[in-house]
Amino acid sequence: MTTRPSPLADLDRQERAALEALGLDPDALDRPPTCPEPALLVAAADDVLSPEVADGVRRHAAGCAYCSRLTEALGHVYDEAAALPSAAVDRRVRGASAPAAHGGWRWAMPLGGLAFAASAAWAFLAGVSQVATPPVPPVPTAWPTPATSLPRSVFVAGRPSIPVADLDLVFRGEAAPATSPADVASEALELASRGRLDEAVAQLGQASRRYPEAAEVALALGALLLEQGETQRAVATLEPARQRGRSALRSEVEWYLAVGYARSGGLDRAAALLVPLCEGGGPRSAVACAGLDEIAAGRAER
Amino acid sequence: MATFEELYQRHLPVVLRVAWRAVGRRDIAEEITADAFVVLHREFDRIDPDQLPAWLITVVRNKATDYWRRQKVEQRHSESLAAAHESTAPRVSLVPGLLDAPTLKPVHRACLVLRYVHGMSRAEIAARLGLSDTQVRGHLQYALTLLRKELGKAQS
């Protein structure tokens, strides 16, 4: 939980004097209780919020002089400033598109040709949000499998996206709703994405004791345990969660379970999980089919 | 056929603009933009260039939606959301009419409202707008001076 400093804690003498000259009392400055987060205003205009929340934000902005001016001003500022060079984007894109291999689950770029690049794309997509992305046609590829029985190129565990039940973005002044298992799981995944993997696993471990039936917690914990290399623990965490949660979540659990079995040599179990995923046409279909191809290719070579 | 580099240079500004408007923070927008182009690079052989930049913008919008879902979690746990306010109107009387002063540029208006209506620190404003702390301080000083002049004109 983050603690915000008091508003305008960095008000200096010059700014204070300028405000007083305008007839404003600097000590009376405070956050308005009903105005939404500023970026929500522009996000609502750009249709990236849920319809209900976007409607609420737009209705507020229509009746609030400050927020309507802020929406327009922020839109201009973002548009103008976005044209400025971005060294950060250049670095990441050029680094990822360079021919050398990169380490880390997200940038896995195995050596050896386009086939590996294609498999890394599926591995990357496994870590991308579950929210629909433009359709990627499944292209089975055949590439040399390593000498061991562990297929590596497809079975890279990314991080799942935990769908949170409601998208009510809380406006300031309203009571915060109670924490749900999905919130806890989502928060832990965010921690892990900032490099605090051990802390995220520890939090999820506690949460799994508090919410033993929550599929979201088991899914997030299982995925992160796979990332830590704790394959047996991951399988033990994910197996009981197969029957819980919504169907979309079950597919995710089964995918990560397949990854766990594949990594620990349980190829038959992995294949049994992958067949319905491959044939089901869901978000994991392409990568599941690729996984089955890889298992079959590995077996053919032995 | 255009190379990846050519498409990257061509579409980067619009994709970054959409990302920034969607999440309101330059650092997050840059991350999302870079992610979109990395996915494009890996799928390059299968993407029809005529689908760009729409394909990239779709990826960015989806990631922005995910960002807001995660932000909701952070907001809910933020201590500042737990405080109850009785008033329903902003307590700062930054006269809305003054914000229409023609000499105020959008960046001045944005800094003023973020600072004195939404109560953000200079560092927070800087992060949101992709500016330095010094630039934000400068914009605020300039804007307050302009407002003072406008108020003086209005009163006389």
CSV table of C-alpha atoms in Angstrom, one decimal:
chain,number,residue,atom,x,y,z
A,1,MET,CA,0.0,0.0,0.0
A,2,THR,CA,1.5,3.4,-1.0
A,3,THR,CA,1.2,6.4,1.1
A,4,ARG,CA,0.8,9.7,-0.7
A,5,PRO,CA,2.4,12.8,0.7
A,6,SER,CA,0.0,15.6,1.6
A,7,PRO,CA,-1.0,17.6,-1.4
A,8,LEU,CA,1.3,20.4,-2.4
A,9,ALA,CA,3.9,19.4,0.2
A,10,ASP,CA,6.5,20.9,-2.0
A,11,LEU,CA,5.0,24.4,-2.1
A,12,ASP,CA,7.9,26.8,-1.9
A,13,ARG,CA,8.0,30.5,-0.9
A,14,GLN,CA,7.9,31.8,-4.4
A,15,GLU,CA,4.9,29.8,-5.4
A,16,ARG,CA,3.2,30.5,-2.1
A,17,ALA,CA,3.6,34.3,-2.7
A,18,ALA,CA,2.3,34.0,-6.3
A,19,LEU,CA,-0.8,32.2,-5.0
A,20,GLU,CA,-1.4,34.8,-2.3
A,21,ALA,CA,-1.1,37.5,-4.9
A,22,LEU,CA,-4.0,35.9,-6.7
A,23,GLY,CA,-6.0,36.0,-3.5
A,24,LEU,CA,-5.8,32.2,-2.9
A,25,ASP,CA,-5.0,30.7,0.5
A,26,PRO,CA,-2.2,28.2,-0.1
A,27,ASP,CA,-3.0,26.3,3.1
A,28,ALA,CA,-6.6,25.7,1.9
A,29,LEU,CA,-5.5,23.9,-1.2
A,30,ASP,CA,-6.7,20.4,-1.3
A,31,ARG,CA,-7.7,17.6,-3.6
A,32,PRO,CA,-11.2,18.0,-4.9
A,33,PRO,CA,-13.3,15.0,-3.7
A,34,THR,CA,-15.1,14.1,-6.8
A,35,CYS,CA,-12.8,14.8,-9.7
A,36,PRO,CA,-11.4,11.7,-11.3
A,37,GLU,CA,-7.7,10.9,-11.9
A,38,PRO,CA,-6.6,13.3,-14.7
A,39,ALA,CA,-5.4,10.7,-17.1
A,40,LEU,CA,-8.9,9.0,-16.9
A,41,LEU,CA,-10.3,12.1,-18.5
A,42,VAL,CA,-8.2,11.7,-21.6
A,43,ALA,CA,-8.5,7.9,-21.5
A,44,ALA,CA,-12.3,8.2,-21.5
A,45,ALA,CA,-12.0,10.4,-24.6
A,46,ASP,CA,-9.9,7.7,-26.2
A,47,ASP,CA,-12.2,4.8,-25.4
A,48,VAL,CA,-9.8,2.7,-23.4
A,49,LEU,CA,-12.0,2.5,-20.3
A,50,SER,CA,-15.0,0.3,-19.8
A,51,PRO,CA,-18.2,1.9,-21.1
A,52,GLU,CA,-19.7,2.5,-17.7
A,53,VAL,CA,-16.6,4.1,-16.3
A,54,ALA,CA,-16.1,6.2,-19.4
A,55,ASP,CA,-19.6,7.4,-19.3
A,56,GLY,CA,-19.2,8.5,-15.7
A,57,VAL,CA,-16.0,10.3,-16.4
A,58,ARG,CA,-17.4,12.1,-19.4
A,59,ARG,CA,-20.5,13.1,-17.5
A,60,HIS,CA,-18.3,14.5,-14.7
A,61,ALA,CA,-16.1,16.4,-17.2
A,62,ALA,CA,-19.1,17.9,-18.9
A,63,GLY,CA,-20.2,19.5,-15.7
A,64,CYS,CA,-16.8,20.4,-14.3
A,65,ALA,CA,-15.0,23.5,-15.7
A,66,TYR,CA,-11.6,22.4,-14.5
A,67,CYS,CA,-11.8,18.8,-15.8
A,68,SER,CA,-13.1,19.9,-19.2
A,69,ARG,CA,-10.3,22.3,-19.6
A,70,LEU,CA,-7.8,19.8,-18.3
A,71,THR,CA,-9.0,17.2,-20.8
A,72,GLU,CA,-8.4,19.5,-23.7
A,73,ALA,CA,-5.1,20.8,-22.4
A,74,LEU,CA,-3.7,17.3,-21.6
A,75,GLY,CA,-4.8,16.1,-25.1
A,76,HIS,CA,-2.8,18.9,-26.7
A,77,VAL,CA,0.2,18.4,-24.5
A,78,TYR,CA,0.4,14.6,-25.1
A,79,ASP,CA,-0.1,15.1,-28.9
A,80,GLU,CA,2.7,17.7,-29.2
A,81,ALA,CA,5.1,16.1,-26.8
A,82,ALA,CA,4.7,12.6,-28.3
A,83,ALA,CA,6.3,13.9,-31.5
A,84,LEU,CA,9.5,14.5,-29.6
A,85,PRO,CA,12.2,11.8,-29.9
A,86,SER,CA,11.9,8.9,-27.5
A,87,ALA,CA,15.3,7.4,-26.6
A,88,ALA,CA,13.7,4.9,-24.3
A,89,VAL,CA,11.5,3.4,-27.0
A,90,ASP,CA,14.3,3.3,-29.5
A,91,ARG,CA,16.6,1.5,-27.1
A,92,ARG,CA,14.1,-1.2,-26.3
A,93,VAL,CA,12.8,-1.8,-29.8
A,94,ARG,CA,16.3,-1.7,-31.4
A,95,GLY,CA,17.6,-3.9,-28.7
A,96,ALA,CA,14.8,-6.5,-29.2
A,97,SER,CA,15.1,-6.4,-33.0
A,98,ALA,CA,18.9,-6.8,-33.0
A,99,PRO,CA,20.1,-10.2,-34.1
A,100,ALA,CA,21.9,-11.1,-30.8
A,101,ALA,CA,20.1,-13.4,-28.3
A,102,HIS,CA,18.6,-11.8,-25.2
A,103,GLY,CA,18.1,-13.4,-21.8
A,104,GLY,CA,15.0,-13.3,-19.7
A,105,TRP,CA,11.6,-14.9,-20.1
A,106,ARG,CA,10.1,-12.0,-22.0
A,107,TRP,CA,12.8,-11.4,-24.6
A,108,ALA,CA,13.7,-15.1,-25.1
A,109,MET,CA,15.3,-15.2,-28.6
A,110,PRO,CA,16.8,-18.5,-29.0
A,111,LEU,CA,19.7,-18.8,-31.4
A,112,GLY,CA,19.2,-20.3,-34.8
A,113,GLY,CA,17.0,-18.7,-37.3
A,114,LEU,CA,13.4,-17.5,-38.0
A,115,ALA,CA,11.9,-20.7,-36.6
A,116,PHE,CA,13.3,-19.8,-33.2
A,117,ALA,CA,12.1,-16.3,-33.6
A,118,ALA,CA,8.6,-17.6,-34.4
A,119,SER,CA,8.6,-19.7,-31.2
A,120,ALA,CA,9.8,-16.8,-29.2
A,121,ALA,CA,6.9,-14.8,-30.5
A,122,TRP,CA,4.4,-17.4,-29.1
A,123,ALA,CA,6.3,-17.5,-25.9
A,124,PHE,CA,6.1,-13.7,-25.7
A,125,LEU,CA,2.4,-13.8,-26.5
A,126,ALA,CA,2.0,-16.2,-23.6
A,127,GLY,CA,3.1,-13.3,-21.4
A,128,VAL,CA,1.0,-10.7,-23.1
A,129,SER,CA,-2.4,-9.7,-21.8
A,130,GLN,CA,-5.3,-12.0,-22.3
A,131,VAL,CA,-7.2,-9.1,-23.7
A,132,ALA,CA,-7.7,-9.8,-27.4
A,133,THR,CA,-4.9,-8.7,-29.7
A,134,PRO,CA,-5.0,-8.7,-33.5
A,135,PRO,CA,-5.4,-12.3,-34.7
A,136,VAL,CA,-2.2,-14.2,-35.3
A,137,PRO,CA,-2.6,-17.2,-37.6
A,138,PRO,CA,-1.1,-20.3,-36.0
A,139,VAL,CA,1.9,-21.4,-38.0
A,140,PRO,CA,3.3,-24.7,-36.8
A,141,THR,CA,7.1,-24.8,-37.1
A,142,ALA,CA,9.6,-27.5,-36.8
A,143,TRP,CA,12.9,-26.7,-35.2
A,144,PRO,CA,15.6,-28.8,-33.7
A,145,THR,CA,14.7,-29.8,-30.2
A,146,PRO,CA,17.4,-29.9,-27.5
A,147,ALA,CA,19.0,-33.1,-26.6
A,148,THR,CA,17.0,-33.4,-23.4
A,149,SER,CA,13.3,-34.3,-23.4
A,150,LEU,CA,12.4,-30.8,-22.3
A,151,PRO,CA,11.0,-28.7,-25.1
A,152,ARG,CA,12.2,-25.2,-24.4
A,153,SER,CA,11.2,-22.9,-27.1
A,154,VAL,CA,7.4,-23.0,-26.8
A,155,PHE,CA,7.2,-23.9,-23.1
A,156,VAL,CA,8.4,-20.6,-21.7
A,157,ALA,CA,6.2,-19.4,-18.9
A,158,GLY,CA,5.2,-15.8,-19.2
A,159,ARG,CA,2.9,-14.0,-16.8
A,160,PRO,CA,-0.9,-14.4,-17.0
A,161,SER,CA,-3.2,-11.5,-16.9
A,162,ILE,CA,-5.7,-11.9,-14.1
A,163,PRO,CA,-9.1,-10.6,-15.3
A,164,VAL,CA,-10.5,-8.4,-12.5
A,165,ALA,CA,-14.2,-8.8,-12.0
A,166,ASP,CA,-15.3,-5.2,-12.1
A,167,LEU,CA,-13.9,-2.2,-13.8
A,168,ASP,CA,-15.3,0.4,-11.4
A,169,LEU,CA,-12.4,2.9,-11.3
A,170,VAL,CA,-12.9,4.4,-7.9
A,171,PHE,CA,-13.3,8.2,-7.8
A,172,ARG,CA,-11.8,9.9,-4.9
A,173,GLY,CA,-14.1,10.4,-2.0
A,174,GLU,CA,-15.9,7.1,-2.3
A,175,ALA,CA,-15.2,4.2,0.0
A,176,ALA,CA,-12.7,1.7,-1.4
A,177,PRO,CA,-14.2,-1.8,-2.0
A,178,ALA,CA,-12.8,-4.8,-0.2
A,179,THR,CA,-9.8,-6.6,-1.6
A,180,SER,CA,-10.7,-9.6,-3.7
A,181,PRO,CA,-8.4,-12.6,-4.6
A,182,ALA,CA,-8.2,-11.2,-8.1
A,183,ASP,CA,-6.9,-7.9,-6.8
A,184,VAL,CA,-4.3,-9.7,-4.7
A,185,ALA,CA,-3.2,-11.8,-7.7
A,186,SER,CA,-3.1,-8.8,-10.0
A,187,GLU,CA,-1.1,-6.8,-7.5
A,188,ALA,CA,1.4,-9.6,-7.0
A,189,LEU,CA,1.9,-9.9,-10.8
A,190,GLU,CA,2.5,-6.2,-11.0
A,191,LEU,CA,5.2,-6.6,-8.2
A,192,ALA,CA,6.8,-9.4,-10.2
A,193,SER,CA,6.8,-7.3,-13.4
A,194,ARG,CA,8.9,-4.7,-11.4
A,195,GLY,CA,11.5,-7.3,-10.7
A,196,ARG,CA,10.3,-8.2,-7.2
A,197,LEU,CA,9.6,-11.8,-8.0
A,198,ASP,CA,10.4,-13.4,-4.6
A,199,GLU,CA,8.2,-10.9,-2.8
A,200,ALA,CA,5.4,-11.5,-5.2
A,201,VAL,CA,5.6,-15.3,-4.6
A,202,ALA,CA,5.7,-14.8,-0.9
A,203,GLN,CA,2.6,-12.6,-1.0
A,204,LEU,CA,0.8,-15.1,-3.1
A,205,GLY,CA,1.8,-17.9,-0.8
A,206,GLN,CA,0.1,-16.1,2.0
A,207,ALA,CA,-2.9,-15.3,-0.1
A,208,SER,CA,-3.3,-19.0,-1.1
A,209,ARG,CA,-3.7,-19.8,2.6
A,210,ARG,CA,-6.3,-17.0,3.0
A,211,TYR,CA,-8.1,-17.9,-0.3
A,212,PRO,CA,-7.5,-21.6,-0.7
A,213,GLU,CA,-10.3,-21.9,-3.3
A,214,ALA,CA,-9.3,-18.9,-5.4
A,215,ALA,CA,-8.2,-19.9,-8.9
A,216,GLU,CA,-6.8,-16.5,-9.6
A,217,VAL,CA,-4.3,-16.8,-6.7
A,218,ALA,CA,-3.3,-20.3,-7.7
A,219,LEU,CA,-2.8,-19.3,-11.3
A,220,ALA,CA,-0.6,-16.3,-10.5
A,221,LEU,CA,1.4,-18.3,-7.9
A,222,GLY,CA,1.8,-21.3,-10.3
A,223,ALA,CA,3.0,-19.0,-13.1
A,224,LEU,CA,5.5,-17.2,-10.9
A,225,LEU,CA,6.8,-20.5,-9.4
A,226,LEU,CA,7.5,-21.7,-12.9
A,227,GLU,CA,9.4,-18.5,-13.5
A,228,GLN,CA,11.4,-19.2,-10.4
A,229,GLY,CA,12.2,-22.7,-11.7
A,230,GLU,CA,10.1,-24.3,-8.9
A,231,THR,CA,8.4,-26.7,-11.3
A,232,GLN,CA,7.2,-29.3,-8.9
A,233,ARG,CA,5.7,-26.7,-6.6
A,234,ALA,CA,4.1,-25.0,-9.6
A,235,VAL,CA,2.4,-28.2,-10.7
A,236,ALA,CA,1.2,-29.0,-7.1
A,237,THR,CA,-0.3,-25.5,-6.9
A,238,LEU,CA,-2.0,-25.5,-10.3
A,239,GLU,CA,-3.3,-29.1,-10.4
A,240,PRO,CA,-6.1,-28.5,-7.7
A,241,ALA,CA,-7.0,-25.2,-9.4
A,242,ARG,CA,-8.0,-26.9,-12.7
A,243,GLN,CA,-11.6,-27.2,-11.6
A,244,ARG,CA,-12.1,-23.8,-10.1
A,245,GLY,CA,-12.8,-20.4,-11.6
A,246,ARG,CA,-14.3,-19.3,-14.9
A,247,SER,CA,-13.6,-21.2,-18.0
A,248,ALA,CA,-11.2,-18.6,-19.3
A,249,LEU,CA,-9.2,-18.9,-16.1
A,250,ARG,CA,-9.2,-22.7,-16.3
A,251,SER,CA,-7.7,-22.6,-19.8
A,252,GLU,CA,-4.9,-20.5,-18.4
A,253,VAL,CA,-4.4,-22.9,-15.5
A,254,GLU,CA,-4.2,-25.8,-17.9
A,255,TRP,CA,-1.7,-24.0,-20.1
A,256,TYR,CA,0.7,-23.3,-17.2
A,257,LEU,CA,0.2,-26.8,-15.9
A,258,ALA,CA,1.2,-28.1,-19.4
A,259,VAL,CA,4.3,-26.0,-19.2
A,260,GLY,CA,5.1,-27.4,-15.8
A,261,TYR,CA,4.6,-31.0,-16.9
A,262,ALA,CA,6.6,-30.5,-20.1
A,263,ARG,CA,9.5,-29.0,-18.2
A,264,SER,CA,9.5,-31.8,-15.7
A,265,GLY,CA,9.5,-34.5,-18.4
A,266,GLY,CA,5.7,-35.4,-18.1
A,267,LEU,CA,5.2,-35.0,-21.8
A,268,ASP,CA,2.2,-37.3,-21.9
A,269,ARG,CA,0.4,-35.3,-19.3
A,270,ALA,CA,1.4,-32.1,-21.0
A,271,ALA,CA,0.1,-33.4,-24.3
A,272,ALA,CA,-3.2,-34.4,-22.7
A,273,LEU,CA,-3.7,-30.9,-21.5
A,274,LEU,CA,-2.7,-29.3,-24.7
A,275,VAL,CA,-5.0,-31.2,-27.0
A,276,PRO,CA,-8.3,-29.5,-25.9
A,277,LEU,CA,-6.5,-26.2,-25.7
A,278,CYS,CA,-5.3,-26.6,-29.3
A,279,GLU,CA,-8.6,-27.7,-30.6
A,280,GLY,CA,-10.7,-25.3,-28.5
A,281,GLY,CA,-9.8,-22.2,-30.6
A,282,GLY,CA,-9.4,-20.0,-27.5
A,283,PRO,CA,-6.6,-17.6,-26.7
A,284,ARG,CA,-4.1,-20.4,-26.0
A,285,SER,CA,-5.0,-22.3,-29.1
A,286,ALA,CA,-2.0,-21.3,-31.3
A,287,VAL,CA,0.6,-21.8,-28.6
A,288,ALA,CA,-0.9,-25.1,-27.5
A,289,CYS,CA,-0.8,-26.4,-31.0
A,290,ALA,CA,2.8,-25.3,-31.3
A,291,GLY,CA,3.5,-27.1,-28.1
A,292,LEU,CA,2.0,-30.4,-29.4
A,293,ASP,CA,4.1,-30.1,-32.5
A,294,GLU,CA,7.1,-29.6,-30.5
A,295,ILE,CA,6.4,-32.6,-28.3
A,296,ALA,CA,5.7,-34.7,-31.4
A,297,ALA,CA,8.9,-33.5,-33.1
A,298,GLY,CA,10.9,-34.3,-30.0
A,299,ARG,CA,9.5,-37.8,-29.8
A,300,ALA,CA,10.2,-38.4,-33.5
A,301,GLU,CA,13.8,-37.6,-33.1
A,302,ARG,CA,14.3,-40.0,-30.2
B,1,MET,CA,8.2,-3.6,-49.3
B,2,ALA,CA,9.0,-1.3,-46.4
B,3,THR,CA,11.5,-2.5,-43.8
B,4,PHE,CA,10.8,-2.8,-40.1
B,5,GLU,CA,12.9,0.3,-39.4
B,6,GLU,CA,11.0,2.3,-42.0
B,7,LEU,CA,7.7,1.3,-40.5
B,8,TYR,CA,9.0,1.9,-37.0
B,9,GLN,CA,10.0,5.5,-37.9
B,10,ARG,CA,6.8,6.2,-39.7
B,11,HIS,CA,4.4,5.0,-37.1
B,12,LEU,CA,6.2,5.7,-33.8
B,13,PRO,CA,4.8,9.2,-33.3
B,14,VAL,CA,1.2,8.3,-33.7
B,15,VAL,CA,1.5,5.1,-31.7
B,16,LEU,CA,3.3,6.9,-28.8
B,17,ARG,CA,0.6,9.7,-29.0
B,18,VAL,CA,-2.2,7.2,-28.6
B,19,ALA,CA,-0.4,5.3,-25.8
B,20,TRP,CA,0.2,8.5,-23.9
B,21,ARG,CA,-3.3,9.8,-24.2
B,22,ALA,CA,-4.5,6.4,-23.1
B,23,VAL,CA,-2.5,6.1,-19.9
B,24,GLY,CA,-1.5,9.7,-19.1
B,25,ARG,CA,2.1,8.9,-18.3
B,26,ARG,CA,5.0,9.2,-20.6
B,27,ASP,CA,7.1,6.4,-19.0
B,28,ILE,CA,4.2,3.9,-19.2
B,29,ALA,CA,3.3,5.1,-22.7
B,30,GLU,CA,6.9,4.5,-23.9
B,31,GLU,CA,6.9,1.0,-22.4
B,32,ILE,CA,3.6,0.1,-24.0
B,33,THR,CA,4.8,1.6,-27.4
B,34,ALA,CA,8.0,-0.4,-27.2
B,35,ASP,CA,6.1,-3.6,-26.4
B,36,ALA,CA,3.8,-3.0,-29.5
B,37,PHE,CA,6.7,-2.6,-31.8
B,38,VAL,CA,8.6,-5.6,-30.4
B,39,VAL,CA,5.5,-7.7,-31.1
B,40,LEU,CA,5.4,-6.3,-34.6
B,41,HIS,CA,9.0,-7.2,-35.1
B,42,ARG,CA,8.4,-10.8,-34.1
B,43,GLU,CA,5.3,-11.1,-36.2
B,44,PHE,CA,6.7,-9.0,-39.1
B,45,ASP,CA,6.5,-11.7,-41.7
B,46,ARG,CA,2.8,-12.2,-41.1
B,47,ILE,CA,1.6,-8.6,-40.8
B,48,ASP,CA,0.3,-6.8,-43.9
B,49,PRO,CA,1.8,-3.3,-43.8
B,50,ASP,CA,-1.6,-2.0,-44.9
B,51,GLN,CA,-2.8,-3.0,-41.4
B,52,LEU,CA,-0.6,-0.5,-39.8
B,53,PRO,CA,-0.8,1.6,-37.7
B,54,ALA,CA,-4.3,0.2,-36.8
B,55,TRP,CA,-2.7,-3.1,-35.7
B,56,LEU,CA,-0.3,-1.4,-33.5
B,57,ILE,CA,-2.9,0.9,-32.0
B,58,THR,CA,-5.1,-2.1,-31.2
B,59,VAL,CA,-2.2,-3.7,-29.3
B,60,VAL,CA,-1.6,-0.4,-27.5
B,61,ARG,CA,-5.2,0.1,-26.6
B,62,ASN,CA,-5.4,-3.5,-25.1
B,63,LYS,CA,-2.3,-2.9,-23.1
B,64,ALA,CA,-3.7,0.5,-21.9
B,65,THR,CA,-6.8,-1.3,-20.8
B,66,ASP,CA,-4.8,-3.8,-18.8
B,67,TYR,CA,-2.8,-0.9,-17.3
B,68,TRP,CA,-6.0,0.7,-16.0
B,69,ARG,CA,-7.2,-2.6,-14.5
B,70,ARG,CA,-4.0,-2.8,-12.6
B,71,GLN,CA,-4.2,0.9,-11.6
B,72,LYS,CA,-7.5,0.2,-10.1
B,73,VAL,CA,-5.8,-2.2,-7.7
B,74,GLU,CA,-3.2,0.4,-6.7
B,75,GLN,CA,-5.8,3.2,-6.3
B,76,ARG,CA,-8.0,1.0,-4.1
B,77,HIS,CA,-5.2,0.5,-1.7
B,78,SER,CA,-4.1,4.1,-1.8
B,79,GLU,CA,-4.5,5.7,1.6
B,80,SER,CA,-5.6,8.9,0.0
B,81,LEU,CA,-8.7,7.2,-1.3
B,82,ALA,CA,-9.8,6.2,2.2
B,83,ALA,CA,-10.3,9.8,3.3
B,84,ALA,CA,-13.9,10.9,3.1
B,85,HIS,CA,-14.7,14.4,1.9
B,86,GLU,CA,-17.8,16.2,2.7
B,87,SER,CA,-17.6,19.0,0.2
B,88,THR,CA,-18.6,18.2,-3.4
B,89,ALA,CA,-16.9,21.1,-5.0
B,90,PRO,CA,-13.2,21.9,-5.4
B,91,ARG,CA,-12.0,24.1,-2.6
B,92,VAL,CA,-9.5,25.9,-4.8
B,93,SER,CA,-11.1,29.0,-6.3
B,94,LEU,CA,-8.9,29.0,-9.4
B,95,VAL,CA,-11.4,31.1,-11.3
B,96,PRO,CA,-12.3,29.0,-14.4
B,97,GLY,CA,-12.6,32.0,-16.6
B,98,LEU,CA,-9.0,32.9,-16.0
B,99,LEU,CA,-8.0,29.5,-17.4
B,100,ASP,CA,-9.4,30.7,-20.8
B,101,ALA,CA,-6.8,33.5,-21.0
B,102,PRO,CA,-5.5,33.4,-24.6
B,103,THR,CA,-1.9,33.7,-23.6
B,104,LEU,CA,-2.1,30.5,-21.6
B,105,LYS,CA,-0.8,27.6,-23.7
B,106,PRO,CA,-2.3,24.1,-23.1
B,107,VAL,CA,0.8,23.1,-21.1
B,108,HIS,CA,0.3,26.0,-18.7
B,109,ARG,CA,-3.4,25.1,-18.3
B,110,ALA,CA,-2.5,21.5,-17.7
B,111,CYS,CA,0.1,22.4,-15.1
B,112,LEU,CA,-2.2,24.8,-13.3
B,113,VAL,CA,-5.2,22.4,-13.0
B,114,LEU,CA,-3.0,19.4,-12.1
B,115,ARG,CA,-1.3,21.4,-9.5
B,116,TYR,CA,-4.0,23.5,-7.8
B,117,VAL,CA,-7.2,21.6,-8.6
B,118,HIS,CA,-5.9,18.0,-8.5
B,119,GLY,CA,-3.2,18.7,-5.9
B,120,MET,CA,-0.3,17.0,-7.6
B,121,SER,CA,3.3,17.6,-6.7
B,122,ARG,CA,5.6,19.0,-9.3
B,123,ALA,CA,7.3,15.6,-9.6
B,124,GLU,CA,4.0,14.0,-10.3
B,125,ILE,CA,3.1,16.6,-12.9
B,126,ALA,CA,6.6,16.1,-14.5
B,127,ALA,CA,6.1,12.4,-14.7
B,128,ARG,CA,2.7,12.7,-16.2
B,129,LEU,CA,3.7,15.3,-18.8
B,130,GLY,CA,7.1,14.0,-19.6
B,131,LEU,CA,8.7,17.2,-18.4
B,132,SER,CA,11.5,18.0,-16.0
B,133,ASP,CA,10.7,19.3,-12.5
B,134,THR,CA,12.4,22.6,-13.5
B,135,GLN,CA,10.2,22.9,-16.6
B,136,VAL,CA,7.0,22.3,-14.5
B,137,ARG,CA,8.2,25.0,-12.0
B,138,GLY,CA,8.8,27.4,-14.9
B,139,HIS,CA,5.4,26.8,-16.5
B,140,LEU,CA,3.7,27.3,-13.1
B,141,GLN,CA,5.5,30.5,-12.4
B,142,TYR,CA,4.8,31.8,-15.9
B,143,ALA,CA,1.1,30.8,-15.7
B,144,LEU,CA,0.6,32.3,-12.3
B,145,THR,CA,2.1,35.6,-13.5
B,146,LEU,CA,-0.1,35.6,-16.5
B,147,LEU,CA,-3.2,34.9,-14.3
B,148,ARG,CA,-2.2,37.8,-12.0
B,149,LYS,CA,-2.1,40.1,-15.0
B,150,GLU,CA,-5.4,38.8,-16.3
B,151,LEU,CA,-7.0,39.2,-12.9
B,152,GLY,CA,-5.6,42.7,-12.7
B,153,LYS,CA,-7.2,43.6,-16.0
B,154,ALA,CA,-10.5,42.0,-15.0
B,155,GLN,CA,-10.6,44.0,-11.8
B,156,SER,CA,-9.8,47.2,-13.4
